[in-house]
Tab-separated table of C-alpha atoms and ligand atoms in Angstrom:
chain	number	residue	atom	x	y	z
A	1	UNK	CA	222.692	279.548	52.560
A	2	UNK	CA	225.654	277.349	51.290
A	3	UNK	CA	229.061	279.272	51.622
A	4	UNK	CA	232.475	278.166	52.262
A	5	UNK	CA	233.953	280.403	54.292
A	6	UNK	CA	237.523	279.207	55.142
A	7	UNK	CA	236.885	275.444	56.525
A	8	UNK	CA	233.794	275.622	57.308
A	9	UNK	CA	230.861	275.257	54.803
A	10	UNK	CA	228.009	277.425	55.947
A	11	UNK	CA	224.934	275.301	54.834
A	12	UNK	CA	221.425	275.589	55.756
A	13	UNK	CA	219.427	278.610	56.864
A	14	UNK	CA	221.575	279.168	59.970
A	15	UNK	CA	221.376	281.125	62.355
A	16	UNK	CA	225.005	281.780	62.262
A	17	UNK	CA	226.645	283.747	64.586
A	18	UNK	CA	229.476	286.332	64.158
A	19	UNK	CA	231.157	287.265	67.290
A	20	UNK	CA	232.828	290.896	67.897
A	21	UNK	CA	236.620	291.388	68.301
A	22	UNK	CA	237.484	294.819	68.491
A	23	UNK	CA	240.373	295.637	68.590
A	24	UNK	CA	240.249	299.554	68.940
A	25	UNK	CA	240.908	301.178	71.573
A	26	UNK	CA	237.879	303.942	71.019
A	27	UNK	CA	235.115	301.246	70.457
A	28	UNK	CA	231.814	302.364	71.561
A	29	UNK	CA	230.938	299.632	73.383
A	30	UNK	CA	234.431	297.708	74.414
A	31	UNK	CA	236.205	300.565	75.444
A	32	UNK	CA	239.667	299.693	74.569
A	33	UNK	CA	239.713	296.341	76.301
A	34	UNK	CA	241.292	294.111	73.282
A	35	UNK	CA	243.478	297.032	72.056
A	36	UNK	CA	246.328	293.978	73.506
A	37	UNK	CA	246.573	291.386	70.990
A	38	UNK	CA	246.805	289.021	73.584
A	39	UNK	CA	243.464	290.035	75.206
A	40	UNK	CA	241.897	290.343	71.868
A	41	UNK	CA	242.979	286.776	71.426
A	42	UNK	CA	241.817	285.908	74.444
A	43	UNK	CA	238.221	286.955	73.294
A	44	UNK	CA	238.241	285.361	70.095
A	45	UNK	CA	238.779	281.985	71.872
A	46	UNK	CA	235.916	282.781	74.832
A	47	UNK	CA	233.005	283.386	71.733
A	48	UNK	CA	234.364	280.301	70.182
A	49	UNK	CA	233.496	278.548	73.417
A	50	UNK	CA	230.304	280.355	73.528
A	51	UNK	CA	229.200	279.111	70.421
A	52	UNK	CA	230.066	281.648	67.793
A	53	UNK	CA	230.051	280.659	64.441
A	54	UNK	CA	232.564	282.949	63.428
A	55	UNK	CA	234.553	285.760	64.629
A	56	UNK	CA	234.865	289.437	63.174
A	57	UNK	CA	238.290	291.330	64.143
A	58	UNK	CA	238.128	295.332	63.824
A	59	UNK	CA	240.975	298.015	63.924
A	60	UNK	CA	238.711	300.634	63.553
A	61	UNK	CA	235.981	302.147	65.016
A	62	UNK	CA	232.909	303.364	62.889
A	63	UNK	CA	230.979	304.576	65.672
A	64	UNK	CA	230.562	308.698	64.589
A	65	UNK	CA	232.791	310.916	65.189
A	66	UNK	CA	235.578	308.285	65.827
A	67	UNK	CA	238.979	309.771	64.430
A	68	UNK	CA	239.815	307.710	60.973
A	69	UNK	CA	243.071	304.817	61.246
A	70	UNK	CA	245.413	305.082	59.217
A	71	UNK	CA	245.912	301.718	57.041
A	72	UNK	CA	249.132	301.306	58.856
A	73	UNK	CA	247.932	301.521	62.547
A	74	UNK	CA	244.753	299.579	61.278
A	75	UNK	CA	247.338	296.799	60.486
A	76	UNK	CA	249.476	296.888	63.863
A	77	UNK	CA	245.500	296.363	65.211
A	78	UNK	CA	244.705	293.547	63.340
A	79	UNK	CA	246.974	291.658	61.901
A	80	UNK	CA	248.724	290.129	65.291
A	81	UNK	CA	245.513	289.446	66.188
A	82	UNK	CA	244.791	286.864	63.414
A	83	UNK	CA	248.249	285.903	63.166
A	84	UNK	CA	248.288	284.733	66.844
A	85	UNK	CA	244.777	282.831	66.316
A	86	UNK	CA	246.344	280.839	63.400
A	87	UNK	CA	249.166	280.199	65.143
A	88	UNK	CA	248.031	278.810	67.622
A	89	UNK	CA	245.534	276.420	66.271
A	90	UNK	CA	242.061	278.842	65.868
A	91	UNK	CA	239.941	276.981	63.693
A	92	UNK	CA	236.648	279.035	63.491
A	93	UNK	CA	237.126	281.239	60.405
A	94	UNK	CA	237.709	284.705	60.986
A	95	UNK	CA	236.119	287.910	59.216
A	96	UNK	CA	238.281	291.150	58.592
A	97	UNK	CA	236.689	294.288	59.675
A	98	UNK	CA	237.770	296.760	57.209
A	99	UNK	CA	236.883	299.075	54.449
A	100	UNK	CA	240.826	299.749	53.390
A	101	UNK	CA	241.892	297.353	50.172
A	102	UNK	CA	245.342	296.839	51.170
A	103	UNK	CA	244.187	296.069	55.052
A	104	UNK	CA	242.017	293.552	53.845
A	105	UNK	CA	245.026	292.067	52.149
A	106	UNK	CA	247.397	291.724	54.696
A	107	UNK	CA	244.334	290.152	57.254
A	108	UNK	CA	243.887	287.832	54.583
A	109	UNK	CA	247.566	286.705	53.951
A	110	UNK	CA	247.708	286.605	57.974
A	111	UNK	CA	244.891	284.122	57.681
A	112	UNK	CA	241.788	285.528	57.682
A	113	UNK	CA	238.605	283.813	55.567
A	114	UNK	CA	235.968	287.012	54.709
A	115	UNK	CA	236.356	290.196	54.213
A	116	UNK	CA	233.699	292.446	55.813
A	117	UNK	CA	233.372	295.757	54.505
A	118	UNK	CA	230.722	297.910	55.561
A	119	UNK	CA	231.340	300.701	53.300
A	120	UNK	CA	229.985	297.632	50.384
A	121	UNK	CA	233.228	298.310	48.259
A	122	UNK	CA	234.011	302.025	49.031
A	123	UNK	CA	237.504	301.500	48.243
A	124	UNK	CA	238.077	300.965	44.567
A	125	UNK	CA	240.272	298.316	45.256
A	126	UNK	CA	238.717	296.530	47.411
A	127	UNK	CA	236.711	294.377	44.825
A	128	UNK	CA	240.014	293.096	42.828
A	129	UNK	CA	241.596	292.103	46.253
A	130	UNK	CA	238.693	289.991	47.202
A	131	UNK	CA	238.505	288.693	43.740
A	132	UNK	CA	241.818	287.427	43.399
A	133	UNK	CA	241.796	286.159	47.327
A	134	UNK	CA	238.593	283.988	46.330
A	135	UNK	CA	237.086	284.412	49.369
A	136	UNK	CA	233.576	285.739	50.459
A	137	UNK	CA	232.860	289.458	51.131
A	138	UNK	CA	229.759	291.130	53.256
A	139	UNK	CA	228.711	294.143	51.846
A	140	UNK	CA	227.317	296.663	53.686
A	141	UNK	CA	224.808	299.571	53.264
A	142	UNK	CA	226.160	303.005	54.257
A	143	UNK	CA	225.967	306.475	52.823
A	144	UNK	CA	229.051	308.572	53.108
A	145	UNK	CA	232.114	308.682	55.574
A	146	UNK	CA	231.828	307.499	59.246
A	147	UNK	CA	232.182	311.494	60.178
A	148	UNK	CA	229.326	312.593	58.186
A	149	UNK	CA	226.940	309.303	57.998
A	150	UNK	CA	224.696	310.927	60.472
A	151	UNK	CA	223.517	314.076	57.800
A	152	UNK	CA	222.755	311.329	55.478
A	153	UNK	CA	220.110	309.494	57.032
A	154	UNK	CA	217.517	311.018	54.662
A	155	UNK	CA	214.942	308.181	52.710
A	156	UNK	CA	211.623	308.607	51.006
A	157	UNK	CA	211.203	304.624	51.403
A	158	UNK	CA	214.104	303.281	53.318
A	159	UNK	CA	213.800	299.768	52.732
A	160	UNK	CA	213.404	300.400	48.355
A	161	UNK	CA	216.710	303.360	48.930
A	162	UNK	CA	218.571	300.718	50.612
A	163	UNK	CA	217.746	297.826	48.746
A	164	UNK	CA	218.484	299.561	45.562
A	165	UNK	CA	221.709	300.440	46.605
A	166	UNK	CA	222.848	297.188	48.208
A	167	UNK	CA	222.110	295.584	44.599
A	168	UNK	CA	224.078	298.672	43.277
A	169	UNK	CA	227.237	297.195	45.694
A	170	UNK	CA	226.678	293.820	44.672
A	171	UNK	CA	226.532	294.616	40.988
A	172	UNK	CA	229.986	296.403	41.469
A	173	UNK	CA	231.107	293.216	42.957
A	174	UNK	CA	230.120	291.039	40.167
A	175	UNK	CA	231.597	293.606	37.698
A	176	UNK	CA	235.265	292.937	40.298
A	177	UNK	CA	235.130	289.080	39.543
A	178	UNK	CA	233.439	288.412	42.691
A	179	UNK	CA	230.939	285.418	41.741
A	180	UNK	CA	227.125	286.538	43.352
A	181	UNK	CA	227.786	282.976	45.965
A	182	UNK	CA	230.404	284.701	47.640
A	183	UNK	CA	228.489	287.240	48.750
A	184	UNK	CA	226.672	287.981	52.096
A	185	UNK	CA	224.371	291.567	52.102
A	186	UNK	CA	223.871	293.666	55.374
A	187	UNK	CA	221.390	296.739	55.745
A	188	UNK	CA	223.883	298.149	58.218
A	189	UNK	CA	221.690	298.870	60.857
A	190	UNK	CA	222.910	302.583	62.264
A	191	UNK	CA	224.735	303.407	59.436
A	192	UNK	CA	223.398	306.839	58.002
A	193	UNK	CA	220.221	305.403	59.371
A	194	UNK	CA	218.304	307.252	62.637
A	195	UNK	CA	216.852	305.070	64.641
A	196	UNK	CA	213.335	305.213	62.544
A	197	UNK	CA	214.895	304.018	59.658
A	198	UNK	CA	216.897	301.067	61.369
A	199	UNK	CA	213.761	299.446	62.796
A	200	UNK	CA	211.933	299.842	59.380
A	201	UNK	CA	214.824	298.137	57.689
A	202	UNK	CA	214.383	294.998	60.744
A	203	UNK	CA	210.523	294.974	60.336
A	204	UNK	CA	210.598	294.559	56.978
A	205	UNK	CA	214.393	292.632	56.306
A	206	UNK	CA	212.793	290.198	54.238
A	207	UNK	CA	212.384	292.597	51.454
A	208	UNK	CA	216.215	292.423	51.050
A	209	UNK	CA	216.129	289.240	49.588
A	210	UNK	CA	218.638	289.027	46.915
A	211	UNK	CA	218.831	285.441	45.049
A	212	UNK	CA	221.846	283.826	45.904
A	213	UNK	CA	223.111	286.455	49.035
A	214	UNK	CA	222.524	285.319	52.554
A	215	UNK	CA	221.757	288.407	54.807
A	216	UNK	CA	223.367	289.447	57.813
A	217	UNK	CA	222.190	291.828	60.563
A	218	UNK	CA	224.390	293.855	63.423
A	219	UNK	CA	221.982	295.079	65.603
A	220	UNK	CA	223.840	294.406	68.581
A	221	UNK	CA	223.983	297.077	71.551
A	222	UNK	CA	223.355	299.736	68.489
A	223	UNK	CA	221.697	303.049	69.418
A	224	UNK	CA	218.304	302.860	68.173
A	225	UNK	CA	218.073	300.310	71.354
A	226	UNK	CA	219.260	303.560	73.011
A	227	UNK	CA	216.991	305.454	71.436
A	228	UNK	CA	213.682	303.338	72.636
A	229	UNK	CA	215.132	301.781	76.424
A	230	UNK	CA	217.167	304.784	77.363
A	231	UNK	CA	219.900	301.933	78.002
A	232	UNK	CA	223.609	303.037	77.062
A	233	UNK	CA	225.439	300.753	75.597
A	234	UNK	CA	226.575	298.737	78.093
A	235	UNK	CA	223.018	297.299	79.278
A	236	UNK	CA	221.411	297.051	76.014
A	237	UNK	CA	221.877	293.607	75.830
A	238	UNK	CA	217.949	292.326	76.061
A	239	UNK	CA	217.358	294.892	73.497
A	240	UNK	CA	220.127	293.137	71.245
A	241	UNK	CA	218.632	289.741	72.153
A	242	UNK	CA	214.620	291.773	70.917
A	243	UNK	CA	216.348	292.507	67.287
A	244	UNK	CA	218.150	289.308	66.823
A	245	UNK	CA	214.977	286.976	67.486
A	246	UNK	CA	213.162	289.186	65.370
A	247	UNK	CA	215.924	288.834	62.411
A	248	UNK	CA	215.389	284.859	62.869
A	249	UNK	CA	212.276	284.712	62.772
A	250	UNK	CA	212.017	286.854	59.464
A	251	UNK	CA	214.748	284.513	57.975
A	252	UNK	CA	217.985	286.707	58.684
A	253	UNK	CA	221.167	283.789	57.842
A	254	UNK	CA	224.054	285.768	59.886
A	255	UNK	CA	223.904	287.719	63.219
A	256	UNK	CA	226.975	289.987	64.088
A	257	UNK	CA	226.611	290.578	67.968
A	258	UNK	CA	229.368	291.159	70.984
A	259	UNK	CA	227.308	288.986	73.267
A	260	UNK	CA	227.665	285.559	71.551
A	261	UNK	CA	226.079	283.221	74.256
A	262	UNK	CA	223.224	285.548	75.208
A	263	UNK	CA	222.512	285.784	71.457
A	264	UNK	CA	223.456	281.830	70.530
A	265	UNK	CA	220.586	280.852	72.871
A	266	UNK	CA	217.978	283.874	71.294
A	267	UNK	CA	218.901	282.762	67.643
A	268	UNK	CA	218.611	279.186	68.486
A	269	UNK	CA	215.373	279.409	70.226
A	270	UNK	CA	213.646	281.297	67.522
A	271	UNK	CA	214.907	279.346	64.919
A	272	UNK	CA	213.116	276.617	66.510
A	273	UNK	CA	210.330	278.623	66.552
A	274	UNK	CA	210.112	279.508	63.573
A	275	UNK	CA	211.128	275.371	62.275
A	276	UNK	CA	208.239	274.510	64.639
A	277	UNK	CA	205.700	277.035	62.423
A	278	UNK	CA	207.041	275.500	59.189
A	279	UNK	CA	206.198	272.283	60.300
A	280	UNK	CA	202.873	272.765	61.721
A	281	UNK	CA	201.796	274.209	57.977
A	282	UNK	CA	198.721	275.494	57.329
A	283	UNK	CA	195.502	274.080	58.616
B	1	HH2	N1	228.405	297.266	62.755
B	1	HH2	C1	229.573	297.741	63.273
B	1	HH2	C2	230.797	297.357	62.734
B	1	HH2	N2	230.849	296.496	61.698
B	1	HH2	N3	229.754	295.108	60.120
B	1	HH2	C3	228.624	294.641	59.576
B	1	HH2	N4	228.674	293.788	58.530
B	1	HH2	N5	227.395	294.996	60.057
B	1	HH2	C4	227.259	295.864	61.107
B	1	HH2	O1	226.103	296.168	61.490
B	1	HH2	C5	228.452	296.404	61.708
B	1	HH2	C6	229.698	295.996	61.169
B	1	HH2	C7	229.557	298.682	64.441
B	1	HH2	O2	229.615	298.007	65.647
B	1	HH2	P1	230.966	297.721	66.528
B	1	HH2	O3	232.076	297.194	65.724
B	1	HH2	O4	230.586	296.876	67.606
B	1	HH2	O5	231.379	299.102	67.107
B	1	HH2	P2	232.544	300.038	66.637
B	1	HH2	O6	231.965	300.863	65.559
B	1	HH2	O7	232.875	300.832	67.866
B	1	HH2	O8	233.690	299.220	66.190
């Protein structure tokens, strides 16, 4: 991939790794602990130590059945957050975790670099304020609101469905102003997917391959790990570390995950593997 995302030019096949800041106090997995901006600063600066790449600050939980945010408390979540890690010096770029157009503006007048958005451009505004920001945007595969994602988990061929409709997102992007090289595709592992259809889309990621559109994955702690191990989502880290050496090794650019050194060391180790295959060619 080659992608300038704030300061930092992503270049090269990665893997890059996008650390977890929620800041939420209903997350699934953090429970509330960075609802404080100050501890949600706090955690932002430990993944930068432990080699994240980037970091992704969220105000709202997607996990179903969470109650919606309203844009305004979404804001009182996030921006401080990325307003403190500017101030005070932060220089990994940081990723807005929203869905919500004018959210998305304010984190990126506060100083944020990419706009995630896992609804892939839900909000009809969305595309114009990413447009006219010039920055990069990961679209995300989903199927209807957070509350009823669940009921929509139905596919013939999930990888074709999926694929189909991430292209759909990106051509609404392109039709926003949004040039194709600022944008970064995600199958959204979980989202109005069971737990079938998430490790379909991992086995068979590569066919995802859009020209021009580095992937990215979130597997991490997500409950189709659940769903195999029996782990909740507290001890489903080896799991996590399972899906992101298999999204290396098939090629996968960006890696959102909570545990950023576990998952540095996974990602970095297959990617060697995986350099190590290239270079041993055929016989
Ligand atoms: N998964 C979650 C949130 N945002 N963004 C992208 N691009 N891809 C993902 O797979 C993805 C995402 C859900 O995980 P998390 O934020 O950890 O939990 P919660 O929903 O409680 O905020």
């Amino acid at each position: 991939m080659r992608m300038r995302i704030g300061a930092r030019l992503f270049d090269g096949p990665g893997p890059f790794v996008m650390g977890v800041v929620n800041a939420t106090p209903d997350s699934f997995s953090d429970g509330g602990r960075f609802l404080e901006r100050d501890a949600a600063v706090a955690h932002a600066l430990r993944l930068a130590d432990e080699g994240a790449d980037l970091v992704d600050v969220g105000g709202e939980s997607t996990r179903p059945g969470a109650p919606p945010v309203a844009a305004e408390e979404e804001l009182r979540r996030v921006v401080p957050v990325i307003a403190a890690l500017r101030a005070r010096g932060f220089t990994l770029p940081i990723s807005v975790d929203t869905w919500k157009a004018r959210v998305a503006r304010e984190a990126l007048a506060a100083g944020a670099d990419l706009v995630n958005d896992v609804t892939g451009l839900a909000d009809p505004d969305m595309g114009g304020v990413v447009a006219a920001a010039g920055v990069p945007v990961v679209l995300q595969h989903m199927r209807g609101t957070f509350a009823d994602m669940a009921s929509r988990a139905a596919y013939g061929d999930v990888v074709a469905e999926v694929g189909a409709e991430l292209r759909a997102a990106l051509a609404r992007a392109e039709a926003a102003g949004i040039p194709r090289d600022r944008v970064v595709l995600d199958p959204g592992i979980g989202f109005a997917k069971d737990a079938r259809h998430s490790l379909e889309l991992l086995a068979r990621i590569g066919e995802l391959r859009t020209p021009g559109c580095p992937l990215l994955v979130g597997p991490s702690r997500k409950s189709f790990i659940g769903k195999i191990t029996g782990a909740p989502a507290a001890e489903r880290l080896p799991g996590t570390l399972a899906a992101v050496t298999a999204c290396v090794l098939a090629g996968v650019e960006l890696v959102r995950v909570h545990d950023v050194a576990a998952a540095r060391q996974a990602a970095d180790v297959a990617a060697a593997i995986r350099g190590a295959a290239r270079a041993a060619g055929p016989l």
